[in-house]
């Protein structure tokens, strides 16, 4: 009973605001991949950087502004860098992230998150809210997410959800997903120490810990068959697979990796259990797993095919496209 009460309290703390349209908070293009640190020996491509500006009104309630900063913080947990190189530094043009509505007027942008209603963007859109709301609007080729409510407290409630739940969950999901693909590469290459560290790393495969914590209130309502899939997955990833890696047992590690992958696929695609994920992720963000697999020489892309057979089907032998 005590455990149930805790779960119910957690569920209330993370009450979802009204999302317009449905799933808009999950499908917003929060990040992109870019080149960073150009002009230095450490220059890299395909690095996760913010794909948004976070906007607040100059006269907004301080509590709302604080939540805008919190949204920026959780976005930072997902991305790898703000996205700059030597030339930007020379021109004092390190990319902006958190800006006022007045500054927005002089900036070129594609995607913005507007936190609060006391700003010119909301006024120009003619929006009003009667409850905590996250609403996404397309206008003039731009994606505008408004975090609103009928007063500052409701705005704070909606903003907390966006930061603490949605962006926090995405940061954990993508860190875990890409680490899971890299894990197979390390196993195939016989790099067992690196593979073990990746499993245990809080910014690697164990980044899923935040997702499991955030999902706890929902788990209570799941059917027993879904709960059993989750139990199997957790036992593999956090007990059996680390043991196989410590023993440097490649055959066993590959077998366990495939079993773990299948449990994820069951919930995401509804194989043998009700489908947990109800939407198709943005390909631009999600498909980096393909490039990670290619980097280890695990798969080969032919034509415009994007999906990674090794990850999505868990074949006994990782194979390229035919």
mmCIF file of N, CA and C in Angstrom, residues 179-196 198 241 245 248-258 292-299 310-311 314-319:
data_model
loop_
_atom_site.group_PDB
_atom_site.id
_atom_site.type_symbol
_atom_site.label_atom_id
_atom_site.label_comp_id
_atom_site.label_asym_id
_atom_site.label_seq_id
_atom_site.Cartn_x
_atom_site.Cartn_y
_atom_site.Cartn_z
ATOM 1 N N UNK A 179 23.936 4.202 -26.999
ATOM 2 C CA UNK A 179 24.915 3.398 -26.263
ATOM 3 C C UNK A 179 24.676 1.917 -26.493
ATOM 4 N N UNK A 180 23.400 1.531 -26.622
ATOM 5 C CA UNK A 180 23.065 0.135 -26.855
ATOM 6 C C UNK A 180 23.619 -0.337 -28.195
ATOM 7 N N UNK A 181 23.520 0.509 -29.213
ATOM 8 C CA UNK A 181 24.082 0.169 -30.522
ATOM 9 C C UNK A 181 25.597 0.083 -30.432
ATOM 10 N N UNK A 182 26.211 1.070 -29.778
ATOM 11 C CA UNK A 182 27.669 1.063 -29.629
ATOM 12 C C UNK A 182 28.130 -0.150 -28.825
ATOM 13 N N UNK A 183 27.324 -0.571 -27.859
ATOM 14 C CA UNK A 183 27.666 -1.743 -27.050
ATOM 15 C C UNK A 183 27.883 -2.964 -27.931
ATOM 16 N N UNK A 184 27.000 -3.166 -28.911
ATOM 17 C CA UNK A 184 27.168 -4.315 -29.806
ATOM 18 C C UNK A 184 28.467 -4.203 -30.583
ATOM 19 N N UNK A 185 28.796 -2.981 -30.991
ATOM 20 C CA UNK A 185 30.054 -2.788 -31.702
ATOM 21 C C UNK A 185 31.258 -3.148 -30.855
ATOM 22 N N UNK A 186 31.241 -2.706 -29.591
ATOM 23 C CA UNK A 186 32.345 -3.038 -28.692
ATOM 24 C C UNK A 186 32.459 -4.550 -28.493
ATOM 25 N N UNK A 187 31.314 -5.217 -28.348
ATOM 26 C CA UNK A 187 31.337 -6.671 -28.169
ATOM 27 C C UNK A 187 31.928 -7.346 -29.402
ATOM 28 N N UNK A 188 31.482 -6.927 -30.598
ATOM 29 C CA UNK A 188 31.983 -7.533 -31.830
ATOM 30 C C UNK A 188 33.482 -7.331 -31.988
ATOM 31 N N UNK A 189 33.982 -6.195 -31.521
ATOM 32 C CA UNK A 189 35.413 -5.888 -31.631
ATOM 33 C C UNK A 189 36.228 -6.491 -30.487
ATOM 34 N N UNK A 190 35.539 -7.129 -29.529
ATOM 35 C CA UNK A 190 36.247 -7.724 -28.399
ATOM 36 C C UNK A 190 36.733 -6.712 -27.383
ATOM 37 N N UNK A 191 36.140 -5.521 -27.380
ATOM 38 C CA UNK A 191 36.549 -4.472 -26.443
ATOM 39 C C UNK A 191 35.654 -4.554 -25.197
ATOM 40 N N UNK A 192 35.907 -5.588 -24.408
ATOM 41 C CA UNK A 192 35.005 -5.896 -23.302
ATOM 42 C C UNK A 192 35.076 -4.877 -22.172
ATOM 43 N N UNK A 193 36.242 -4.321 -21.911
ATOM 44 C CA UNK A 193 36.355 -3.322 -20.848
ATOM 45 C C UNK A 193 35.553 -2.075 -21.204
ATOM 46 N N UNK A 194 35.677 -1.632 -22.452
ATOM 47 C CA UNK A 194 34.922 -0.465 -22.903
ATOM 48 C C UNK A 194 33.417 -0.750 -22.869
ATOM 49 N N UNK A 195 33.044 -1.963 -23.254
ATOM 50 C CA UNK A 195 31.633 -2.352 -23.246
ATOM 51 C C UNK A 195 31.084 -2.336 -21.826
ATOM 52 N N UNK A 196 31.856 -2.866 -20.882
ATOM 53 C CA UNK A 196 31.408 -2.901 -19.489
ATOM 54 C C UNK A 196 31.224 -1.488 -18.937
ATOM 55 N N UNK A 198 30.558 1.137 -20.625
ATOM 56 C CA UNK A 198 29.410 1.748 -21.290
ATOM 57 C C UNK A 198 28.098 1.336 -20.613
ATOM 58 N N UNK A 241 24.317 -9.430 -18.558
ATOM 59 C CA UNK A 241 25.241 -8.944 -19.585
ATOM 60 C C UNK A 241 26.541 -8.404 -18.990
ATOM 61 N N UNK A 245 30.346 -9.773 -19.882
ATOM 62 C CA UNK A 245 31.425 -8.879 -20.315
ATOM 63 C C UNK A 245 32.645 -9.025 -19.404
ATOM 64 N N UNK A 248 34.459 -11.885 -20.376
ATOM 65 C CA UNK A 248 34.955 -11.750 -21.749
ATOM 66 C C UNK A 248 34.400 -12.854 -22.651
ATOM 67 N N UNK A 249 33.142 -13.175 -22.419
ATOM 68 C CA UNK A 249 32.457 -14.241 -23.158
ATOM 69 C C UNK A 249 31.664 -13.608 -24.297
ATOM 70 N N UNK A 250 32.276 -13.539 -25.466
ATOM 71 C CA UNK A 250 31.662 -12.850 -26.589
ATOM 72 C C UNK A 250 30.361 -13.523 -27.034
ATOM 73 N N UNK A 251 30.362 -14.815 -27.157
ATOM 74 C CA UNK A 251 29.179 -15.530 -27.627
ATOM 75 C C UNK A 251 27.990 -15.285 -26.703
ATOM 76 N N UNK A 252 28.228 -15.361 -25.404
ATOM 77 C CA UNK A 252 27.161 -15.143 -24.435
ATOM 78 C C UNK A 252 26.706 -13.683 -24.455
ATOM 79 N N UNK A 253 27.656 -12.754 -24.577
ATOM 80 C CA UNK A 253 27.327 -11.331 -24.590
ATOM 81 C C UNK A 253 26.464 -10.975 -25.792
ATOM 82 N N UNK A 254 26.793 -11.537 -26.954
ATOM 83 C CA UNK A 254 26.000 -11.284 -28.162
ATOM 84 C C UNK A 254 24.592 -11.839 -27.988
ATOM 85 N N UNK A 255 24.496 -13.040 -27.433
ATOM 86 C CA UNK A 255 23.188 -13.661 -27.223
ATOM 87 C C UNK A 255 22.323 -12.805 -26.288
ATOM 88 N N UNK A 256 22.934 -12.318 -25.219
ATOM 89 C CA UNK A 256 22.192 -11.497 -24.265
ATOM 90 C C UNK A 256 21.816 -10.147 -24.867
ATOM 91 N N UNK A 257 22.714 -9.581 -25.667
ATOM 92 C CA UNK A 257 22.418 -8.309 -26.343
ATOM 93 C C UNK A 257 21.183 -8.463 -27.219
ATOM 94 N N UNK A 258 21.133 -9.571 -27.956
ATOM 95 C CA UNK A 258 19.988 -9.805 -28.843
ATOM 96 C C UNK A 258 18.696 -9.976 -28.064
ATOM 97 N N UNK A 292 26.174 5.050 -36.195
ATOM 98 C CA UNK A 292 26.996 4.421 -35.161
ATOM 99 C C UNK A 292 27.320 2.991 -35.557
ATOM 100 N N UNK A 293 26.309 2.261 -36.016
ATOM 101 C CA UNK A 293 26.521 0.871 -36.443
ATOM 102 C C UNK A 293 27.496 0.808 -37.610
ATOM 103 N N UNK A 294 27.338 1.725 -38.564
ATOM 104 C CA UNK A 294 28.268 1.768 -39.703
ATOM 105 C C UNK A 294 29.692 2.007 -39.238
ATOM 106 N N UNK A 295 29.861 2.862 -38.224
ATOM 107 C CA UNK A 295 31.190 3.175 -37.724
ATOM 108 C C UNK A 295 31.921 1.961 -37.183
ATOM 109 N N UNK A 296 31.159 0.981 -36.700
ATOM 110 C CA UNK A 296 31.759 -0.259 -36.221
ATOM 111 C C UNK A 296 31.847 -1.315 -37.325
ATOM 112 N N UNK A 297 31.379 -0.946 -38.535
ATOM 113 C CA UNK A 297 31.402 -1.897 -39.640
ATOM 114 C C UNK A 297 30.354 -2.972 -39.531
ATOM 115 N N UNK A 298 29.260 -2.700 -38.826
ATOM 116 C CA UNK A 298 28.242 -3.720 -38.587
ATOM 117 C C UNK A 298 27.223 -3.826 -39.710
ATOM 118 N N UNK A 299 26.919 -2.708 -40.346
ATOM 119 C CA UNK A 299 25.924 -2.699 -41.407
ATOM 120 C C UNK A 299 26.395 -1.795 -42.525
ATOM 121 N N UNK A 310 20.320 -4.774 -37.684
ATOM 122 C CA UNK A 310 20.922 -5.330 -36.469
ATOM 123 C C UNK A 310 20.184 -4.873 -35.222
ATOM 124 N N UNK A 311 19.758 -3.618 -35.198
ATOM 125 C CA UNK A 311 19.095 -3.088 -34.009
ATOM 126 C C UNK A 311 17.616 -3.425 -33.993
ATOM 127 N N UNK A 314 17.335 -7.774 -34.573
ATOM 128 C CA UNK A 314 18.101 -8.646 -33.699
ATOM 129 C C UNK A 314 18.471 -9.964 -34.329
ATOM 130 N N UNK A 315 18.920 -9.923 -35.577
ATOM 131 C CA UNK A 315 19.295 -11.159 -36.257
ATOM 132 C C UNK A 315 20.433 -11.855 -35.515
ATOM 133 N N UNK A 316 20.480 -13.179 -35.657
ATOM 134 C CA UNK A 316 21.558 -13.942 -35.010
ATOM 135 C C UNK A 316 22.911 -13.466 -35.508
ATOM 136 N N UNK A 317 22.995 -13.222 -36.810
ATOM 137 C CA UNK A 317 24.218 -12.665 -37.378
ATOM 138 C C UNK A 317 23.919 -11.244 -37.856
ATOM 139 N N UNK A 318 24.718 -10.279 -37.409
ATOM 140 C CA UNK A 318 24.539 -8.930 -37.931
ATOM 141 C C UNK A 318 24.911 -8.945 -39.392
ATOM 142 N N UNK A 319 24.050 -8.414 -40.233
ATOM 143 C CA UNK A 319 24.286 -8.494 -41.665
ATOM 144 C C UNK A 319 23.996 -7.160 -42.315
#
